[in-house]
Amino acid sequence: MEDLAHFINGKRTRGTSGRFGDVHNPATGEVIARVPMASPDEVNAAVAAAAEAQPAWGETNPQRRARVMMEMVRLLNRDMDKLAGALSREHGKTLPDARGDVQRGLEVIEYCIGAPQLLKGEFTDNAGTGIDMYSMRQPLGVVAAVMPFNFPAMMPLWHIGPALACGNAVVLKPSELDPSVPLMLAELFVEAGLPKGVFQVVNGDREAVDTLLDNETIQGVSFVGSTPVAQYIYARATANGKRAQCFGGAKNHMIVMPDADMDQAADALVGAGFGAAGERCMAISVAVPVGDETADRLIEKLVPRIEKLRVAPYTDGDDVDFGPVVTAAARDRILSLIESGVKQGAKLAVDNRDFRLQGYENGFFVGPHLFDHVTPDMDIYKTEIFGPVLSTVRAGSYEEALKLAMDHEYGNGTAIFTRDGDTARDFAHRVNIGMVGINVPIPVPLAYHTFGGWKRSMFGDLNQHGPDSFRFYTRTKTVTSRWPSGLKEGGEFHFKAID
Ligand code: NAD
């Protein structure tokens, strides 16, 4: 069994705390590696080394930093299959999903090649006679990124890329459940020309995170994960005077209007509800058909599609629809939520509670489930299940469907399926949710737009990737300058002129 490491000053470094966590292959249930849990001393040493490396990187001109990003894109493409294989082995998602995970991260690195353009400041000539004013974007210094298990390539790349392109040093704390790919990314960055120490990886759990949050050198914290942890990290980081952006959980509703193409809506729901075993913050977990007749038609289309889904390990070929969930604890939690749904009166239209995969009895598999007649008071509606479970809540009208999505505590993504432009526009305009799809079930914005939810899906101000990421990872400095020729007519007058 492999012992994983941290990545400090350009190389893998053994953990010294003596504490380890188990890394599983979720398809077989086997422990395949141990990940070291960093002690506070190890975390603080990694931050101190990052602080030493950062000034020279911050002084490196943006084109040179962009060239590292350009080379990184090439290396990610070169190693795509290797990364995807390592990712599937620890996460459980299918190989096409794992390649997508790397690809969506790579696209943000491509965006970061535009750093010289994105970091340009502003200039006002003659703000007062002989006085010029200009603003510039400077790196924060050392920043921390604490990442979730569900996209072990994409999520770190969304944060490391812009943070580095802006001239920061980064200390990444990946999920302890699938830490191999982040370590591989660190090696690739060094191969791409990133100076040693500018990107450190410390593995660990809450102890490592708390150390980062309390470390005075860390200037900014990016977090992606569940809402209670997002809220905790936001509170502690900002109380310590740090800039923070913390992205949390989701319960994404898809509204199906009576005029929607029902085959398209059903296909979309199956892909968005069950892809990656539902372990996506943009998964659709609630279908909201408007009217009983729409609901009956939709359920009739959904059931055979869901029953046909192929649940298997990633090694079983590219036609696997989804694999296991990430841990035994996640599987047990999902199954107990399904039981609660049955007890609280929802109807299981597809019931796979006895799902077992021959040869993989110790794997963390959960079969696909479809609930009908779910109501907002039920736990399966209120909770983010993060598994292959789709709930149907029947709405009497469009207004009722809209209110349902708006009243939910989460506001990450949502979608509407309709042929009616007026309804679609009204929905996009009024809904209090950060990312909206119109006949698009998973409306993940591309790298040059920004990604972020509303309500309890996000704590902070600035979104992930796109222009917001360059704002988050830089501070603005504004300079007012006057040269002697501007003083010719008397300095006092000129100061007044810009009051
Ligand atoms: P998680 O909150 O359990 O863990 C995320 C990270 O926080 C990990 O690195 C973990 O080690 C650390 N952590 C866990 N508990 C902590 C604590 N008490 N104190 C400090 N650090 C702690 O989340 P997860 O299970 O890895 O990821 C799934 C969650 O992430 C889902 O809720 C999903 O919706 C969310 N997610 C959100 C987005 C988004 O952009 N909004 C994207 C991806 C995933």
Short mmCIF file of N, CA, C and O and ligand atoms in Angstrom, two decimals, residues 145-151 154-155 158-159 173-178 204-210 213 223-230 232-233 246-251 279-282 326 384 386 410 412 435 451-453 457-458 464, ligand 1:
data_model
loop_
_atom_site.label_atom_id
_atom_site.label_comp_id
_atom_site.label_asym_id
_atom_site.label_seq_id
_atom_site.Cartn_x
_atom_site.Cartn_y
_atom_site.Cartn_z
N ALA A 145 -6.12 27.36 -0.41
CA ALA A 145 -7.31 26.82 -1.07
C ALA A 145 -7.64 25.49 -0.41
O ALA A 145 -6.78 24.60 -0.32
N VAL A 146 -8.87 25.36 0.08
CA VAL A 146 -9.32 24.13 0.75
C VAL A 146 -10.41 23.53 -0.12
O VAL A 146 -11.43 24.17 -0.36
N MET A 147 -10.18 22.33 -0.62
CA MET A 147 -11.00 21.82 -1.73
C MET A 147 -11.78 20.55 -1.37
O MET A 147 -11.40 19.81 -0.48
N PRO A 148 -12.88 20.29 -2.11
CA PRO A 148 -13.74 19.14 -1.84
C PRO A 148 -13.28 17.89 -2.60
O PRO A 148 -12.39 17.97 -3.45
N PHE A 149 -13.93 16.77 -2.32
CA PHE A 149 -13.51 15.52 -2.96
C PHE A 149 -14.09 15.36 -4.37
O PHE A 149 -13.57 14.58 -5.16
N ASN A 150 -15.17 16.11 -4.70
CA ASN A 150 -15.95 15.65 -5.86
C ASN A 150 -15.36 16.02 -7.22
O ASN A 150 -15.71 15.39 -8.21
N PHE A 151 -14.50 17.04 -7.27
CA PHE A 151 -13.77 17.34 -8.51
C PHE A 151 -12.30 17.55 -8.15
O PHE A 151 -11.82 18.68 -8.08
N MET A 154 -10.53 19.51 -11.21
CA MET A 154 -11.13 20.79 -11.62
C MET A 154 -11.12 21.83 -10.50
O MET A 154 -10.71 22.97 -10.71
N MET A 155 -11.56 21.42 -9.31
CA MET A 155 -11.69 22.44 -8.25
C MET A 155 -10.34 23.05 -7.88
O MET A 155 -10.22 24.27 -7.85
N TRP A 158 -9.26 25.43 -10.67
CA TRP A 158 -10.03 26.69 -10.72
C TRP A 158 -9.43 27.75 -9.79
O TRP A 158 -9.62 28.94 -10.00
N HIS A 159 -8.76 27.30 -8.74
CA HIS A 159 -8.24 28.26 -7.77
C HIS A 159 -6.73 28.47 -7.92
O HIS A 159 -6.26 29.60 -7.90
N LYS A 173 -4.98 22.66 0.29
CA LYS A 173 -5.33 21.54 1.18
C LYS A 173 -6.42 20.79 0.43
O LYS A 173 -7.59 21.15 0.47
N PRO A 174 -6.04 19.70 -0.29
CA PRO A 174 -7.04 18.95 -1.05
C PRO A 174 -7.92 18.12 -0.12
O PRO A 174 -7.64 18.00 1.07
N SER A 175 -8.93 17.51 -0.68
CA SER A 175 -9.72 16.57 0.11
C SER A 175 -8.85 15.38 0.48
O SER A 175 -8.06 14.89 -0.34
N GLU A 176 -9.03 14.91 1.70
CA GLU A 176 -8.25 13.74 2.14
C GLU A 176 -8.79 12.44 1.53
O GLU A 176 -8.17 11.39 1.66
N LEU A 177 -9.92 12.53 0.81
CA LEU A 177 -10.51 11.31 0.25
C LEU A 177 -9.88 10.92 -1.08
O LEU A 177 -9.84 9.75 -1.44
N ASP A 178 -9.43 11.92 -1.86
CA ASP A 178 -8.81 11.59 -3.17
C ASP A 178 -7.66 12.56 -3.47
O ASP A 178 -7.74 13.39 -4.37
N GLY A 204 -4.37 16.82 4.81
CA GLY A 204 -4.78 16.81 6.21
C GLY A 204 -6.27 16.99 6.37
O GLY A 204 -7.03 16.88 5.41
N ASP A 205 -6.64 17.26 7.61
CA ASP A 205 -8.05 17.40 7.94
C ASP A 205 -8.29 18.75 8.62
O ASP A 205 -7.56 19.71 8.38
N ARG A 206 -9.25 18.78 9.52
CA ARG A 206 -9.63 20.05 10.13
C ARG A 206 -8.44 20.75 10.82
O ARG A 206 -8.34 21.98 10.79
N GLU A 207 -7.56 19.95 11.41
CA GLU A 207 -6.42 20.55 12.12
C GLU A 207 -5.56 21.38 11.15
O GLU A 207 -5.14 22.50 11.47
N ALA A 208 -5.34 20.84 9.96
CA ALA A 208 -4.53 21.56 8.96
C ALA A 208 -5.29 22.81 8.50
O ALA A 208 -4.69 23.89 8.34
N VAL A 209 -6.60 22.67 8.31
CA VAL A 209 -7.39 23.82 7.84
C VAL A 209 -7.39 24.93 8.89
O VAL A 209 -7.15 26.10 8.58
N ASP A 210 -7.62 24.57 10.13
CA ASP A 210 -7.63 25.59 11.19
C ASP A 210 -6.29 26.30 11.29
O ASP A 210 -6.22 27.50 11.53
N LEU A 213 -6.20 28.82 8.64
CA LEU A 213 -7.11 29.94 8.91
C LEU A 213 -6.53 30.90 9.95
O LEU A 213 -6.85 32.09 9.95
N PHE A 223 -12.53 28.43 -0.39
CA PHE A 223 -13.02 27.12 0.08
C PHE A 223 -14.13 26.65 -0.84
O PHE A 223 -14.99 27.45 -1.26
N VAL A 224 -14.16 25.35 -1.11
CA VAL A 224 -15.31 24.73 -1.79
C VAL A 224 -15.63 23.45 -1.03
O VAL A 224 -14.74 22.63 -0.79
N GLY A 225 -16.89 23.28 -0.67
CA GLY A 225 -17.29 22.08 0.06
C GLY A 225 -18.72 22.22 0.57
O GLY A 225 -19.52 22.95 -0.03
N SER A 226 -19.00 21.59 1.69
CA SER A 226 -20.38 21.61 2.19
C SER A 226 -20.69 22.93 2.90
O SER A 226 -19.77 23.61 3.38
N THR A 227 -21.96 23.27 2.99
CA THR A 227 -22.34 24.58 3.53
C THR A 227 -21.94 24.82 4.98
O THR A 227 -21.40 25.89 5.30
N PRO A 228 -22.12 23.86 5.90
CA PRO A 228 -21.72 24.17 7.28
C PRO A 228 -20.23 24.49 7.38
O PRO A 228 -19.84 25.40 8.11
N VAL A 229 -19.40 23.76 6.62
CA VAL A 229 -17.95 24.03 6.68
C VAL A 229 -17.64 25.36 5.98
O VAL A 229 -16.81 26.14 6.45
N ALA A 230 -18.34 25.64 4.88
CA ALA A 230 -18.13 26.91 4.17
C ALA A 230 -18.41 28.09 5.11
O ALA A 230 -17.64 29.05 5.17
N TYR A 232 -18.41 28.09 8.40
CA TYR A 232 -17.42 28.09 9.48
C TYR A 232 -16.11 28.74 8.99
O TYR A 232 -15.53 29.60 9.66
N ILE A 233 -15.66 28.31 7.82
CA ILE A 233 -14.37 28.81 7.31
C ILE A 233 -14.47 30.29 6.98
O ILE A 233 -13.56 31.07 7.28
N CYS A 246 -16.20 31.38 -0.01
CA CYS A 246 -16.48 30.02 0.43
C CYS A 246 -17.75 29.52 -0.24
O CYS A 246 -18.84 30.08 -0.05
N PHE A 247 -17.60 28.47 -1.04
CA PHE A 247 -18.71 27.95 -1.85
C PHE A 247 -19.25 26.68 -1.20
O PHE A 247 -18.46 25.79 -0.84
N GLY A 248 -20.56 26.61 -1.06
CA GLY A 248 -21.16 25.52 -0.29
C GLY A 248 -22.03 24.60 -1.13
O GLY A 248 -21.87 24.48 -2.35
N GLY A 249 -22.96 23.96 -0.46
CA GLY A 249 -23.78 22.89 -1.05
C GLY A 249 -24.91 23.41 -1.91
O GLY A 249 -25.04 24.61 -2.17
N ALA A 250 -25.74 22.48 -2.36
CA ALA A 250 -26.76 22.83 -3.36
C ALA A 250 -27.95 21.89 -3.30
O ALA A 250 -27.86 20.77 -2.78
N LYS A 251 -29.06 22.35 -3.81
CA LYS A 251 -30.23 21.50 -4.05
C LYS A 251 -30.87 22.11 -5.29
O LYS A 251 -31.66 23.06 -5.21
N GLU A 279 -22.92 13.16 -7.34
CA GLU A 279 -21.95 13.87 -6.49
C GLU A 279 -21.41 15.12 -7.21
O GLU A 279 -20.20 15.27 -7.40
N ARG A 280 -22.34 15.98 -7.62
CA ARG A 280 -21.95 17.22 -8.29
C ARG A 280 -22.74 18.35 -7.65
O ARG A 280 -23.94 18.21 -7.43
N CYS A 281 -22.07 19.48 -7.42
CA CYS A 281 -22.81 20.59 -6.81
C CYS A 281 -23.79 21.19 -7.80
O CYS A 281 -24.65 21.97 -7.43
N MET A 282 -23.68 20.83 -9.08
CA MET A 282 -24.64 21.31 -10.08
C MET A 282 -25.59 20.19 -10.52
O MET A 282 -26.34 20.35 -11.49
N VAL A 326 -18.39 7.96 -2.86
CA VAL A 326 -16.96 8.06 -2.50
C VAL A 326 -16.54 7.23 -1.29
O VAL A 326 -15.42 6.74 -1.24
N GLU A 384 -29.20 18.21 1.16
CA GLU A 384 -28.43 17.85 -0.05
C GLU A 384 -28.03 16.38 0.11
O GLU A 384 -27.22 16.04 0.97
N PHE A 386 -26.56 14.33 -2.23
CA PHE A 386 -25.26 14.08 -2.87
C PHE A 386 -25.10 12.61 -3.23
O PHE A 386 -24.08 11.98 -2.95
N TYR A 410 -30.70 26.72 -0.44
CA TYR A 410 -29.57 26.75 -1.36
C TYR A 410 -29.93 27.50 -2.64
O TYR A 410 -31.09 27.52 -3.05
N ASN A 412 -27.57 27.43 -5.71
CA ASN A 412 -26.42 27.26 -6.60
C ASN A 412 -26.86 27.33 -8.06
O ASN A 412 -26.55 28.26 -8.78
N MET A 435 -26.93 30.42 -10.90
CA MET A 435 -26.67 29.91 -12.25
C MET A 435 -27.95 29.27 -12.79
O MET A 435 -28.51 28.38 -12.16
N PHE A 451 -18.45 31.53 -11.81
CA PHE A 451 -19.24 30.43 -11.27
C PHE A 451 -19.48 30.69 -9.79
O PHE A 451 -18.53 30.81 -9.01
N GLY A 452 -20.75 30.73 -9.40
CA GLY A 452 -21.02 30.87 -7.97
C GLY A 452 -22.51 30.89 -7.70
O GLY A 452 -23.31 31.30 -8.55
N GLY A 453 -22.89 30.42 -6.52
CA GLY A 453 -24.30 30.37 -6.14
C GLY A 453 -24.71 31.57 -5.30
O GLY A 453 -23.89 32.44 -4.99
N SER A 457 -25.46 28.87 -0.62
CA SER A 457 -24.50 28.14 -1.45
C SER A 457 -23.20 28.93 -1.59
O SER A 457 -22.26 28.45 -2.23
N MET A 458 -23.13 30.12 -1.02
CA MET A 458 -21.92 30.93 -1.19
C MET A 458 -21.80 31.97 -0.08
O MET A 458 -22.76 32.65 0.22
N GLN A 464 -16.01 32.16 -8.51
CA GLN A 464 -14.86 31.39 -8.98
C GLN A 464 -14.65 31.64 -10.47
O GLN A 464 -15.59 31.87 -11.21
P1 NAD B 1 -16.61 18.90 2.93
O1 NAD B 1 -17.18 20.18 3.41
O2 NAD B 1 -16.82 17.68 3.75
O3 NAD B 1 -15.01 19.02 2.78
C1 NAD B 1 -14.43 20.03 1.99
C2 NAD B 1 -13.03 20.34 2.51
O4 NAD B 1 -13.14 20.86 3.84
C3 NAD B 1 -12.11 19.12 2.60
O5 NAD B 1 -10.83 19.51 2.21
C4 NAD B 1 -12.15 18.75 4.08
O6 NAD B 1 -10.96 18.15 4.52
C5 NAD B 1 -12.37 20.08 4.76
N1 NAD B 1 -13.15 20.00 5.99
C6 NAD B 1 -14.17 19.13 6.26
N2 NAD B 1 -14.69 19.39 7.47
C7 NAD B 1 -14.01 20.44 7.97
C8 NAD B 1 -14.10 21.18 9.19
N3 NAD B 1 -14.98 20.88 10.12
N4 NAD B 1 -13.24 22.20 9.37
C9 NAD B 1 -12.34 22.53 8.43
N5 NAD B 1 -12.21 21.87 7.27
C10 NAD B 1 -13.03 20.84 7.03
O7 NAD B 1 -17.14 18.70 1.44
P2 NAD B 1 -16.95 17.44 0.49
O8 NAD B 1 -17.80 16.32 0.99
O9 NAD B 1 -15.53 17.18 0.22
O10 NAD B 1 -17.57 18.01 -0.88
C11 NAD B 1 -18.92 17.93 -1.20
C12 NAD B 1 -19.61 19.25 -0.97
O11 NAD B 1 -19.01 20.27 -1.75
C13 NAD B 1 -21.08 19.25 -1.41
O12 NAD B 1 -21.83 19.92 -0.43
C14 NAD B 1 -21.06 20.02 -2.71
O13 NAD B 1 -22.27 20.63 -3.04
C15 NAD B 1 -20.00 21.03 -2.43
N6 NAD B 1 -19.45 21.61 -3.64
C16 NAD B 1 -19.77 22.90 -3.92
C17 NAD B 1 -19.29 23.50 -5.07
C18 NAD B 1 -19.62 24.94 -5.37
O14 NAD B 1 -18.97 25.51 -6.24
N7 NAD B 1 -20.59 25.52 -4.70
C19 NAD B 1 -18.47 22.77 -5.93
C20 NAD B 1 -18.14 21.45 -5.62
C21 NAD B 1 -18.64 20.88 -4.46
#
